[in-house]
Amino acid sequence: MEFSELIKTAKVENVLLSCPGVPAVKGTLCITSHHLLLSSQPGRDGEQGTVELWLLIRNVDAVEKRLASSSGTITLKCKDLRVLQLEIPGMEECLNIASSIEALSSVESVMMMYPFFYRPQNMKLEQGWHPYPPHHYYQQVAAETSVWRLSSVNRDFATCPTYPSAIIVPAVVDDEALRKIARFRQGGRFPILSYYHKKNQTVMLRSSQPLMGPNKKRCQEDELLLKAALCGRTRGFVIDTRSAQAAKQARMTGGGSEPKAAYLGWKRLHRPLERGRPLQESFMKLVEACNDPSLGMDRWLSKLESSKWLSHIKAALSTACLAAQCMEREEACILVHGAEGTDTTLLVTALAQVILDPDCRTLVGFQHLLEREWIQAGHPFHLRCAHSAYSHARLKQEAPVFLLFLDCVGQLGRQFPFSLEFSECLLLALFENSYASAYGTFLCNSEKERCLCKVRETTHSLWSWLNQPNQQKKYLNPLYSYNALVIWPSVEPQSLQLWHGLFLRWIRSSQYLDEAWTEIQRLVEGSEMPPRTNGAAHSQQLLPH
Amino acid sequence: MEFSELIKTAKVENVLLSCPGVPAVKGTLCITSHHLLLSSQPGRDGEQGTVELWLLIRNVDAVEKRLASSSGTITLKCKDLRVLQLEIPGMEECLNIASSIEALSSVESVMMMYPFFYRPQNMKLEQGWHPYPPHHYYQQVAAETSVWRLSSVNRDFATCPTYPSAIIVPAVVDDEALRKIARFRQGGRFPILSYYHKKNQTVMLRSSQPLMGPNKKRCQEDELLLKAALCGRTRGFVIDTRSAQAAKQARMTGGGSEPKAAYLGWKRLHRPLERGRPLQESFMKLVEACNDPSLGMDRWLSKLESSKWLSHIKAALSTACLAAQCMEREEACILVHGAEGTDTTLLVTALAQVILDPDCRTLVGFQHLLEREWIQAGHPFHLRCAHSAYSHARLKQEAPVFLLFLDCVGQLGRQFPFSLEFSECLLLALFENSYASAYGTFLCNSEKERCLCKVRETTHSLWSWLNQPNQQKKYLNPLYSYNALVIWPSVEPQSLQLWHGLFLRWIRSSQYLDEAWTEIQRLVEGSEMPPRTNGAAHSQQLLPH
């Protein structure tokens, strides 16, 4: 396929671009393989055309057209939730532009995507790729504990296609046993270490569900692995992100959950978290309500409620708090899984780490966490983020699990304004890049696919861009000061708020709030005062209610 | 009456005080005429008793008691929304304490209230009283326009008992005519100037409803006054804060609204705003929902909706925007009234001034505005703030109109973080002091009553306390920079937020947010950089949607 085949009209003059909150502008519209450009009329201000819009076509989630006799209007609804309108003279041009955008935005092949073509001058390929390789973390844990070991059983992705090559398991379990366990867990996702809580030497593991089936099949090696993971402790908790009933029903289709009798010392806790289609629909409903200017207060609040988005936030944060509490307070080990172990499982393990561990709350540590617990852990970004909230396409496997995570982290940031080193800007950039990006970081569904596509060798990493000194600045929280403590959020419904910065970003001007932020940053930089110390009052630990 | 008659037990040992978010503390409880004190056990830390609680008894909104065999628990629900629990050994002591608090908190006589007894060492009586006398403002307007004059028709409060002695009216209308008009307007509240918009010489007037009655009575002098107020312009708008139907129905009980035929050039706009009992119930429902820890997200949002509080915020801000728009955009004069002209009328005129006029957004200008448009304008604080959200007493005339105003100003502050010189702290202090105070500022229902009670001579002013340099600091917004423009808020339901700082103040710890604020303040003070200038981007005017 050549991109040129998909572009029926590459250039149209006198196109009027309008989007809410900004004055409309007329100019020349150009369609390239990856971008839609609108440059305002040359000579308008004696200039050679000012670029007014530079849109990655992959960012387009839905194209809607309305035709009149001699012109047409195209509405572009973007994955980052922006809505743009193009008024195009000429009915044929309008149809051609619309179908070109549709075709280009829905190219299926990963290798045809922009990251494989993007070659910024100031960056070198392979620079910044995996500045935070998870195996460094695993090596540390292995060295500190001596009861955990790095295994190369998944070197060629043969044991578990969605795991990276570096994983860490109890030292007493050999690779042969791991292969057996992989056959007993959905998609081969056998239990591996996700996080080691130094403070009291407890661990968090994650996996997929055991393939017990209707006959309650068992796997001795699996049971031994979980026994070994307890490291002599008497108690562990399996946090199953499905309801007890759903876990039981899963047996009918070959799955299940760890029976108490077979896994001595382990206690199961069920905390159902929504995922898949219901979560995607919640996202779509919320965005629809946010974009509806006709709503009164009563209907807005009832639509906010019926979208259930804030309920999902509450459930995710509560479950992450439970996981963190089991480790921090009960000094118990935990295993988190739902069914596949690639969605709500990662949501819980990643969030629990942000709550527990100050290192995960730094700019670099958070990138580290994302690399380890989302990207390399096999969250299927390509499938989950294929479409955002506007698409009319038939839903396949889309679900905003990662966005839900970012929203939860944002809630933590609002409740603890000093404790995250990064700002809301970073969360917004991550949201955007997970849905459409010039960088290869969120491409594909697993490390295996990324290796096959040579993502690391032929695309640039988002991290190397974000970490450039001139970029980094805007992602830092000027009020940050290291807080060694666990940050227990309030998960009461009254405390959780709609993420205005994301959901109302293109509707309400956040100009004044952005400027307030910039001003605080300016003040911090200009401040000659000694850095703020964490007084006793500040470092007081808040209890979860 | 002697206070001592109301105090059945003045002192109890070993009382356990508990309130959410703070460790419980045991100590000696003392009841004085105006305060409830709890000092922790002497000798505990070698100290002579540390005061742990110093509560103005007037702040108590409801007393609830639960008795056991040899002790009892008293729950004090305060007007500032705090909830405290006292565990008291001895059933009789418990009953005595409860009834003492009940009696002392419900003393009806204004002259018995704490402001008449409060004599702080560092303040002198009569100092700080009316540092912002409204007649200064009226003198300025009269001098600038020459078509307005100060009238002394109400010198002895005989023409209108709820107006101050200084008022400003069209110069062509003489005092005799004013007396006639006063008889044609409910409670004598004839139309007077509330605000003069220098920029385009338009004015805002306020009054009560005309007493037309079922026979559509007219008053020539009233018609002439409003004609004169137009100052030769062809258009004016009457903003009636009742629905068209309610205004029509009011004729049955002697009221009404200006008929078009009689008031040439004036057009009536009806914007119903809730007040009285429904507003009080909305407040009570909201506080109940905020305090309910058992709610899930769905029930919380549906209770938030059914309280209608945010709808009232939206309606008030929208109507104030309408008033501001009529003046700023349409260059028209306006008259605002509902029925009595002492509640929603003042809400609209005061809010419109905050939106339009940068002077009202300074710390001093805002106090000036409160003095002119709420206190001296005859908002019946004593009646409206007799009880807060917890009281079981039969509602008489309570309604949180002033709180609604403060909440609306807070919404403006969040949307325009640079434009208000004062912070949320000031709004919280004003809320508290309007319900229970050591200062005389919010006492009584009108200037007439304040004169009778010699409030100015025998109590201290809240303003003189707030404006002490060491106090003032905490009420200032560190990010403030003068913004000459109109601040048009977004009034979409999606943009309006629950006032967490007030409604969740005693439930969630705001410690981290408070510290963030203090930190910003510290930075601003330490900043050696030149003050921020209002760049073009910042001063861009936002359009109301």
mmCIF file of N, CA and C in Angstrom, chain B residues 184-185 207-213 216-218 222 226 237-252 254-263 267-271 335-339:
data_model
loop_
_atom_site.group_PDB
_atom_site.id
_atom_site.type_symbol
_atom_site.label_atom_id
_atom_site.label_comp_id
_atom_site.label_asym_id
_atom_site.label_seq_id
_atom_site.Cartn_x
_atom_site.Cartn_y
_atom_site.Cartn_z
ATOM 1 N N PHE B 184 -45.088 53.379 47.493
ATOM 2 C CA PHE B 184 -45.470 52.532 46.359
ATOM 3 C C PHE B 184 -44.570 51.293 46.222
ATOM 4 N N ARG B 185 -43.557 51.188 47.065
ATOM 5 C CA ARG B 185 -42.638 50.037 46.966
ATOM 6 C C ARG B 185 -42.647 49.279 48.291
ATOM 7 N N SER B 207 -34.285 47.934 44.121
ATOM 8 C CA SER B 207 -35.473 48.364 44.869
ATOM 9 C C SER B 207 -36.199 47.110 45.345
ATOM 10 N N SER B 208 -37.418 47.312 45.855
ATOM 11 C CA SER B 208 -38.305 46.164 46.061
ATOM 12 C C SER B 208 -39.379 46.233 44.975
ATOM 13 N N GLN B 209 -40.343 45.322 45.036
ATOM 14 C CA GLN B 209 -41.385 45.308 44.006
ATOM 15 C C GLN B 209 -42.340 46.503 44.170
ATOM 16 N N PRO B 210 -42.906 46.969 43.062
ATOM 17 C CA PRO B 210 -43.920 48.028 43.153
ATOM 18 C C PRO B 210 -45.223 47.459 43.715
ATOM 19 N N LEU B 211 -45.899 48.249 44.530
ATOM 20 C CA LEU B 211 -47.141 47.762 45.154
ATOM 21 C C LEU B 211 -48.326 48.053 44.247
ATOM 22 N N MET B 212 -48.394 47.329 43.124
ATOM 23 C CA MET B 212 -49.462 47.559 42.156
ATOM 24 C C MET B 212 -50.779 46.967 42.608
ATOM 25 N N GLY B 213 -50.708 45.772 43.126
ATOM 26 C CA GLY B 213 -51.924 45.110 43.588
ATOM 27 C C GLY B 213 -52.805 44.692 42.431
ATOM 28 N N LYS B 216 -53.722 47.109 39.520
ATOM 29 C CA LYS B 216 -52.645 47.692 38.717
ATOM 30 C C LYS B 216 -52.426 49.164 39.014
ATOM 31 N N LYS B 217 -52.327 49.452 40.304
ATOM 32 C CA LYS B 217 -52.065 50.823 40.726
ATOM 33 C C LYS B 217 -50.778 51.328 40.107
ATOM 34 N N ARG B 218 -50.733 52.632 39.813
ATOM 35 C CA ARG B 218 -49.510 53.219 39.268
ATOM 36 C C ARG B 218 -49.015 54.331 40.190
ATOM 37 N N ASP B 222 -42.736 57.295 40.693
ATOM 38 C CA ASP B 222 -41.912 56.103 40.467
ATOM 39 C C ASP B 222 -41.532 56.016 38.994
ATOM 40 N N LEU B 226 -37.648 56.321 37.318
ATOM 41 C CA LEU B 226 -37.008 55.359 36.414
ATOM 42 C C LEU B 226 -36.708 55.973 35.049
ATOM 43 N N PHE B 237 -33.345 47.798 31.504
ATOM 44 C CA PHE B 237 -33.883 46.469 31.764
ATOM 45 C C PHE B 237 -34.222 46.325 33.243
ATOM 46 N N VAL B 238 -35.456 45.869 33.496
ATOM 47 C CA VAL B 238 -35.791 45.473 34.859
ATOM 48 C C VAL B 238 -35.486 43.984 34.971
ATOM 49 N N ILE B 239 -34.539 43.620 35.812
ATOM 50 C CA ILE B 239 -34.272 42.199 36.041
ATOM 51 C C ILE B 239 -35.027 41.788 37.291
ATOM 52 N N ASP B 240 -36.107 41.027 37.066
ATOM 53 C CA ASP B 240 -36.954 40.590 38.168
ATOM 54 C C ASP B 240 -36.497 39.194 38.560
ATOM 55 N N THR B 241 -36.129 39.014 39.841
ATOM 56 C CA THR B 241 -35.581 37.720 40.257
ATOM 57 C C THR B 241 -36.678 36.708 40.595
ATOM 58 N N ARG B 242 -37.877 36.970 40.038
ATOM 59 C CA ARG B 242 -38.953 35.989 40.161
ATOM 60 C C ARG B 242 -39.378 35.578 38.753
ATOM 61 N N SER B 243 -40.086 34.478 38.629
ATOM 62 C CA SER B 243 -40.622 34.100 37.323
ATOM 63 C C SER B 243 -41.729 35.084 36.949
ATOM 64 N N ALA B 244 -42.053 35.162 35.651
ATOM 65 C CA ALA B 244 -43.126 36.053 35.192
ATOM 66 C C ALA B 244 -44.421 35.719 35.912
ATOM 67 N N GLN B 245 -44.632 34.429 36.105
ATOM 68 C CA GLN B 245 -45.867 33.997 36.760
ATOM 69 C C GLN B 245 -45.909 34.425 38.230
ATOM 70 N N ALA B 246 -44.781 34.225 38.903
ATOM 71 C CA ALA B 246 -44.726 34.613 40.319
ATOM 72 C C ALA B 246 -44.916 36.119 40.473
ATOM 73 N N ALA B 247 -44.326 36.882 39.535
ATOM 74 C CA ALA B 247 -44.468 38.340 39.605
ATOM 75 C C ALA B 247 -45.927 38.752 39.405
ATOM 76 N N LYS B 248 -46.596 38.016 38.524
ATOM 77 C CA LYS B 248 -48.009 38.307 38.255
ATOM 78 C C LYS B 248 -48.867 37.941 39.468
ATOM 79 N N GLN B 249 -48.576 36.759 40.011
ATOM 80 C CA GLN B 249 -49.318 36.315 41.196
ATOM 81 C C GLN B 249 -49.133 37.265 42.370
ATOM 82 N N ALA B 250 -47.961 37.897 42.429
ATOM 83 C CA ALA B 250 -47.688 38.805 43.548
ATOM 84 C C ALA B 250 -48.694 39.950 43.580
ATOM 85 N N ARG B 251 -49.330 40.251 42.464
ATOM 86 C CA ARG B 251 -50.349 41.315 42.434
ATOM 87 C C ARG B 251 -51.503 40.994 43.369
ATOM 88 N N MET B 252 -51.803 39.713 43.497
ATOM 89 C CA MET B 252 -52.913 39.294 44.371
ATOM 90 C C MET B 252 -52.667 39.720 45.815
ATOM 91 N N GLY B 254 -50.824 42.341 46.630
ATOM 92 C CA GLY B 254 -50.461 43.748 46.696
ATOM 93 C C GLY B 254 -49.192 44.147 45.972
ATOM 94 N N GLY B 255 -48.458 43.173 45.450
ATOM 95 C CA GLY B 255 -47.191 43.488 44.786
ATOM 96 C C GLY B 255 -47.334 43.585 43.280
ATOM 97 N N GLY B 256 -46.273 43.184 42.557
ATOM 98 C CA GLY B 256 -46.316 43.211 41.101
ATOM 99 C C GLY B 256 -44.964 43.515 40.506
ATOM 100 N N SER B 257 -44.993 43.824 39.198
ATOM 101 C CA SER B 257 -43.754 44.178 38.504
ATOM 102 C C SER B 257 -44.076 45.274 37.495
ATOM 103 N N GLU B 258 -43.106 46.065 37.125
ATOM 104 C CA GLU B 258 -43.318 47.255 36.305
ATOM 105 C C GLU B 258 -43.966 46.919 34.957
ATOM 106 N N PRO B 259 -45.171 47.436 34.696
ATOM 107 C CA PRO B 259 -45.783 47.179 33.384
ATOM 108 C C PRO B 259 -45.084 48.011 32.308
ATOM 109 N N LYS B 260 -44.913 47.408 31.142
ATOM 110 C CA LYS B 260 -44.183 48.029 30.039
ATOM 111 C C LYS B 260 -44.791 49.382 29.650
ATOM 112 N N ALA B 261 -46.102 49.402 29.636
ATOM 113 C CA ALA B 261 -46.793 50.602 29.153
ATOM 114 C C ALA B 261 -46.494 51.813 30.043
ATOM 115 N N ALA B 262 -46.350 51.556 31.364
ATOM 116 C CA ALA B 262 -46.162 52.661 32.291
ATOM 117 C C ALA B 262 -44.708 53.107 32.367
ATOM 118 N N TYR B 263 -43.799 52.224 32.051
ATOM 119 C CA TYR B 263 -42.371 52.543 32.173
ATOM 120 C C TYR B 263 -41.739 52.500 30.791
ATOM 121 N N LYS B 267 -37.583 47.348 29.758
ATOM 122 C CA LYS B 267 -38.011 46.018 29.362
ATOM 123 C C LYS B 267 -37.809 45.070 30.538
ATOM 124 N N ARG B 268 -38.788 44.214 30.794
ATOM 125 C CA ARG B 268 -38.685 43.327 31.944
ATOM 126 C C ARG B 268 -38.086 41.979 31.563
ATOM 127 N N LEU B 269 -37.145 41.507 32.334
ATOM 128 C CA LEU B 269 -36.574 40.168 32.143
ATOM 129 C C LEU B 269 -36.781 39.400 33.442
ATOM 130 N N HIS B 270 -37.358 38.236 33.347
ATOM 131 C CA HIS B 270 -37.586 37.435 34.565
ATOM 132 C C HIS B 270 -36.544 36.332 34.678
ATOM 133 N N ARG B 271 -35.859 36.313 35.769
ATOM 134 C CA ARG B 271 -34.861 35.259 36.034
ATOM 135 C C ARG B 271 -35.093 34.751 37.447
ATOM 136 N N LEU B 335 -32.477 47.854 36.521
ATOM 137 C CA LEU B 335 -33.065 47.871 37.864
ATOM 138 C C LEU B 335 -33.255 46.417 38.262
ATOM 139 N N VAL B 336 -32.741 46.053 39.425
ATOM 140 C CA VAL B 336 -32.879 44.676 39.898
ATOM 141 C C VAL B 336 -33.815 44.661 41.094
ATOM 142 N N HIS B 337 -34.795 43.785 41.077
ATOM 143 C CA HIS B 337 -35.578 43.523 42.290
ATOM 144 C C HIS B 337 -36.314 42.203 42.199
ATOM 145 N N GLY B 338 -36.681 41.674 43.359
ATOM 146 C CA GLY B 338 -37.563 40.517 43.429
ATOM 147 C C GLY B 338 -38.800 40.991 44.150
ATOM 148 N N ALA B 339 -39.053 40.475 45.345
ATOM 149 C CA ALA B 339 -40.181 40.974 46.129
ATOM 150 C C ALA B 339 -39.693 42.021 47.126
#
